[in-house]
């Protein structure tokens, strides 16, 4: 472990709970939860990705480029869960390079790997069309973890418009409903094995 990785651990006053993470949650969403809970600066969080990554350029949250072993010290989440938060290498060509989001999922502080699949038009949990453009300024956020994205959790990085139907805080986190979980996990299974 390097000194950089030490900076974001509970010993340094940063908090994160695995209970805040829902099934099939994307690494972007996990980072955003960390950002909301800790008010950590984007360039500090981006350093978790590794010394070879330029924090301002960032990296796509894909299994072939992100090393989850580096992240487990900050997030204290089982490595399997972190690995599942990434776009799998074999599914790369079927996923969008823009952030695709559901208005209601964003309101509860959630974005899924499932939402990134091009052929998924609506959120499996809420049946709302997935959106890429900001409703206020039209900006389409690249699906890349970098300082710009990390400094606007659940918001447009260009104009700061809130993506969700309500504001999310980890302090009042409520787990996914059973129906939402079944819809998301079922879709994930079909996309990966169907
Ligand atoms: Zn949704
Ligand atoms: Zn905007």
CSV table of C-alpha atoms and ligand atoms in Angstrom, one decimal:
chain,number,residue,atom,x,y,z
A,1,UNK,CA,0.0,0.0,0.0
A,2,UNK,CA,1.2,3.5,-0.8
A,3,UNK,CA,0.8,6.6,1.2
A,4,UNK,CA,-1.9,7.8,-1.2
A,5,UNK,CA,-4.1,4.9,-0.4
A,6,UNK,CA,-3.7,5.4,3.3
A,7,UNK,CA,-5.2,8.9,2.9
A,8,UNK,CA,-8.7,7.7,2.4
A,9,UNK,CA,-9.0,5.0,5.1
A,10,UNK,CA,-11.1,5.1,8.2
A,11,UNK,CA,-7.9,5.8,10.2
A,12,UNK,CA,-7.7,9.1,8.4
A,13,UNK,CA,-11.3,10.0,9.3
A,14,UNK,CA,-13.0,8.9,6.1
A,15,UNK,CA,-16.0,6.7,6.3
A,16,UNK,CA,-17.7,4.2,4.0
A,17,UNK,CA,-20.1,1.4,4.6
A,18,UNK,CA,-20.8,-1.6,2.5
A,19,UNK,CA,-24.4,-1.3,3.6
A,20,UNK,CA,-24.8,1.7,1.3
A,21,UNK,CA,-23.9,-0.4,-1.8
A,22,UNK,CA,-26.8,-2.0,-3.6
A,23,UNK,CA,-26.7,-5.0,-6.1
A,24,UNK,CA,-25.1,-4.3,-9.5
A,25,UNK,CA,-24.1,-0.7,-8.4
A,26,UNK,CA,-21.5,0.9,-10.7
A,27,UNK,CA,-18.1,2.0,-9.4
A,28,UNK,CA,-19.1,5.6,-10.4
A,29,UNK,CA,-22.0,5.4,-7.9
A,30,UNK,CA,-19.8,3.9,-5.2
A,31,UNK,CA,-17.4,6.8,-5.7
A,32,UNK,CA,-20.2,9.3,-5.6
A,33,UNK,CA,-21.5,7.8,-2.3
A,34,UNK,CA,-18.0,8.1,-0.9
A,35,UNK,CA,-17.9,11.7,-2.1
A,36,UNK,CA,-21.2,12.6,-0.5
A,37,UNK,CA,-20.3,10.9,2.8
A,38,UNK,CA,-16.9,12.5,3.1
A,39,UNK,CA,-16.9,15.7,1.1
A,40,UNK,CA,-13.5,14.5,-0.2
A,41,UNK,CA,-11.8,16.4,-3.0
A,42,UNK,CA,-12.1,14.9,-6.4
A,43,UNK,CA,-8.3,14.8,-7.0
A,44,UNK,CA,-7.8,13.0,-3.7
A,45,UNK,CA,-10.4,10.4,-4.6
A,46,UNK,CA,-9.1,10.0,-8.1
A,47,UNK,CA,-5.7,9.1,-6.8
A,48,UNK,CA,-7.2,5.8,-5.4
A,49,UNK,CA,-7.3,4.6,-9.0
A,50,UNK,CA,-3.5,4.3,-9.1
A,51,UNK,CA,-0.4,6.4,-9.5
A,52,UNK,CA,-0.3,5.8,-13.3
A,53,UNK,CA,-3.8,7.3,-13.8
A,54,UNK,CA,-4.0,11.1,-14.6
A,55,UNK,CA,-6.8,12.2,-12.2
A,56,UNK,CA,-8.1,14.8,-14.6
A,57,UNK,CA,-8.1,12.5,-17.6
A,58,UNK,CA,-9.4,9.6,-15.4
A,59,UNK,CA,-10.2,6.1,-16.5
A,60,UNK,CA,-13.3,4.2,-17.7
A,61,UNK,CA,-14.7,2.0,-14.9
A,62,UNK,CA,-13.9,-1.2,-16.8
A,63,UNK,CA,-12.5,-4.5,-15.4
A,64,UNK,CA,-9.6,-4.5,-17.8
A,65,UNK,CA,-8.3,-1.1,-16.6
A,66,UNK,CA,-9.3,-0.7,-12.9
A,67,UNK,CA,-7.5,-2.7,-10.3
A,68,UNK,CA,-10.1,-3.3,-7.5
A,69,UNK,CA,-7.4,-4.3,-5.0
A,70,UNK,CA,-6.4,-0.7,-4.8
A,71,UNK,CA,-9.9,0.4,-3.9
A,72,UNK,CA,-10.8,-2.0,-1.1
A,73,UNK,CA,-8.9,-0.1,1.5
A,74,UNK,CA,-11.1,3.0,1.0
A,75,UNK,CA,-14.4,1.4,0.3
A,76,UNK,CA,-14.2,-1.6,2.7
A,77,UNK,CA,-16.5,-3.5,0.3
A,78,UNK,CA,-15.9,-7.2,-0.6
A,79,UNK,CA,-13.6,-7.4,-3.7
A,80,UNK,CA,-16.2,-9.4,-5.5
A,81,UNK,CA,-18.7,-6.5,-5.1
A,82,UNK,CA,-16.1,-4.0,-6.4
A,83,UNK,CA,-15.3,-6.3,-9.4
A,84,UNK,CA,-19.0,-6.5,-10.2
A,85,UNK,CA,-19.2,-2.7,-10.2
A,86,UNK,CA,-17.1,-2.6,-13.3
A,87,UNK,CA,-18.0,-3.1,-17.0
A,88,UNK,CA,-16.7,-6.6,-17.8
A,89,UNK,CA,-14.2,-6.8,-20.6
A,90,UNK,CA,-16.3,-9.1,-22.7
A,91,UNK,CA,-19.3,-6.7,-22.5
A,92,UNK,CA,-17.3,-3.6,-23.4
A,93,UNK,CA,-18.6,-3.3,-27.0
A,94,UNK,CA,-22.2,-3.5,-25.8
A,95,UNK,CA,-21.9,-0.6,-23.3
A,96,UNK,CA,-22.1,3.2,-23.7
A,97,UNK,CA,-19.2,5.5,-23.2
A,98,UNK,CA,-21.7,8.1,-21.8
A,99,UNK,CA,-23.3,8.0,-18.4
A,100,UNK,CA,-26.8,6.6,-18.8
A,101,UNK,CA,-29.0,7.3,-15.8
A,102,UNK,CA,-32.5,6.8,-14.4
A,103,UNK,CA,-34.1,9.8,-12.7
A,104,UNK,CA,-35.5,7.8,-9.8
A,105,UNK,CA,-32.4,5.7,-9.2
A,106,UNK,CA,-30.3,8.9,-9.1
A,107,UNK,CA,-32.7,10.2,-6.5
A,108,UNK,CA,-31.9,7.3,-4.2
A,109,UNK,CA,-28.1,7.6,-4.9
A,110,UNK,CA,-27.9,4.7,-7.3
A,111,UNK,CA,-26.5,4.0,-10.7
A,112,UNK,CA,-26.1,0.5,-12.1
A,113,UNK,CA,-23.7,-1.2,-14.5
A,114,UNK,CA,-26.9,-2.5,-16.1
A,115,UNK,CA,-27.9,1.1,-17.1
A,116,UNK,CA,-24.8,1.3,-19.3
A,117,UNK,CA,-25.8,-1.5,-21.7
A,118,UNK,CA,-26.9,0.1,-25.0
A,119,UNK,CA,-29.7,-2.3,-25.5
A,120,UNK,CA,-31.3,-1.4,-22.1
A,121,UNK,CA,-33.6,1.5,-22.9
A,122,UNK,CA,-35.5,1.8,-19.7
A,123,UNK,CA,-34.5,1.3,-16.0
A,124,UNK,CA,-35.5,-2.3,-15.1
A,125,UNK,CA,-36.5,-1.1,-11.6
A,126,UNK,CA,-38.6,2.0,-12.5
A,127,UNK,CA,-39.4,1.6,-16.3
A,128,UNK,CA,-38.2,5.2,-16.9
A,129,UNK,CA,-36.2,5.9,-20.1
A,130,UNK,CA,-32.5,6.1,-19.4
A,131,UNK,CA,-31.1,9.6,-20.1
A,132,UNK,CA,-27.7,10.7,-21.2
A,133,UNK,CA,-28.2,14.5,-21.7
A,134,UNK,CA,-28.5,16.9,-18.8
A,135,UNK,CA,-32.1,18.2,-18.7
A,136,UNK,CA,-30.9,21.7,-18.1
A,137,UNK,CA,-27.8,22.2,-20.2
A,138,UNK,CA,-27.7,19.2,-22.5
A,139,UNK,CA,-24.2,18.0,-21.4
A,140,UNK,CA,-23.6,14.3,-21.8
A,141,UNK,CA,-21.2,13.1,-19.2
A,142,UNK,CA,-18.5,10.7,-20.4
A,143,UNK,CA,-18.6,7.4,-18.4
A,144,UNK,CA,-15.1,8.0,-17.0
A,145,UNK,CA,-14.0,8.4,-13.4
A,146,UNK,CA,-12.1,11.6,-13.2
A,147,UNK,CA,-11.9,14.7,-11.0
A,148,UNK,CA,-14.7,16.5,-12.9
A,149,UNK,CA,-17.2,13.6,-12.4
A,150,UNK,CA,-16.1,13.0,-8.8
A,151,UNK,CA,-16.7,16.6,-7.8
A,152,UNK,CA,-20.4,16.5,-9.0
A,153,UNK,CA,-21.9,13.5,-7.2
A,154,UNK,CA,-25.4,12.6,-8.7
A,155,UNK,CA,-25.2,16.0,-10.6
A,156,UNK,CA,-24.3,17.3,-14.0
A,157,UNK,CA,-20.6,18.1,-14.0
A,158,UNK,CA,-21.2,21.0,-16.4
A,159,UNK,CA,-24.0,23.0,-14.7
A,160,UNK,CA,-24.5,21.1,-11.4
A,161,UNK,CA,-28.2,20.3,-12.0
A,162,UNK,CA,-29.3,17.4,-9.8
A,163,UNK,CA,-29.9,14.2,-11.8
A,164,UNK,CA,-32.3,12.7,-9.3
A,165,UNK,CA,-35.9,13.4,-8.3
A,166,UNK,CA,-34.6,14.1,-4.8
A,167,UNK,CA,-31.3,14.7,-3.0
A,168,UNK,CA,-29.4,11.6,-1.7
A,169,UNK,CA,-27.4,11.4,1.5
A,170,UNK,CA,-25.7,8.2,2.8
A,171,UNK,CA,-26.8,9.2,6.3
A,172,UNK,CA,-30.4,8.4,5.4
A,173,UNK,CA,-29.6,5.6,3.0
A,174,UNK,CA,-32.4,3.0,2.5
A,175,UNK,CA,-31.7,-0.3,0.8
A,176,UNK,CA,-33.3,-1.1,-2.5
A,177,UNK,CA,-36.8,-2.5,-2.3
A,178,UNK,CA,-37.3,-6.2,-3.0
A,179,UNK,CA,-39.1,-5.5,-6.2
A,180,UNK,CA,-36.3,-3.2,-7.4
A,181,UNK,CA,-33.6,-5.8,-6.5
A,182,UNK,CA,-35.4,-8.6,-8.3
A,183,UNK,CA,-35.8,-6.4,-11.4
A,184,UNK,CA,-32.1,-5.2,-11.5
A,185,UNK,CA,-30.6,-8.6,-10.6
A,186,UNK,CA,-32.9,-10.4,-13.1
A,187,UNK,CA,-31.8,-8.0,-15.9
A,188,UNK,CA,-28.2,-8.4,-14.9
A,189,UNK,CA,-28.4,-12.2,-15.1
A,190,UNK,CA,-30.0,-12.0,-18.6
A,191,UNK,CA,-27.5,-9.6,-19.9
A,192,UNK,CA,-24.5,-11.6,-18.7
A,193,UNK,CA,-25.8,-15.2,-19.2
A,194,UNK,CA,-29.0,-14.9,-21.4
B,1,LIG,ZN1,-34.3,3.4,-11.9
B,2,LIG,ZN1,-26.1,20.4,-17.0
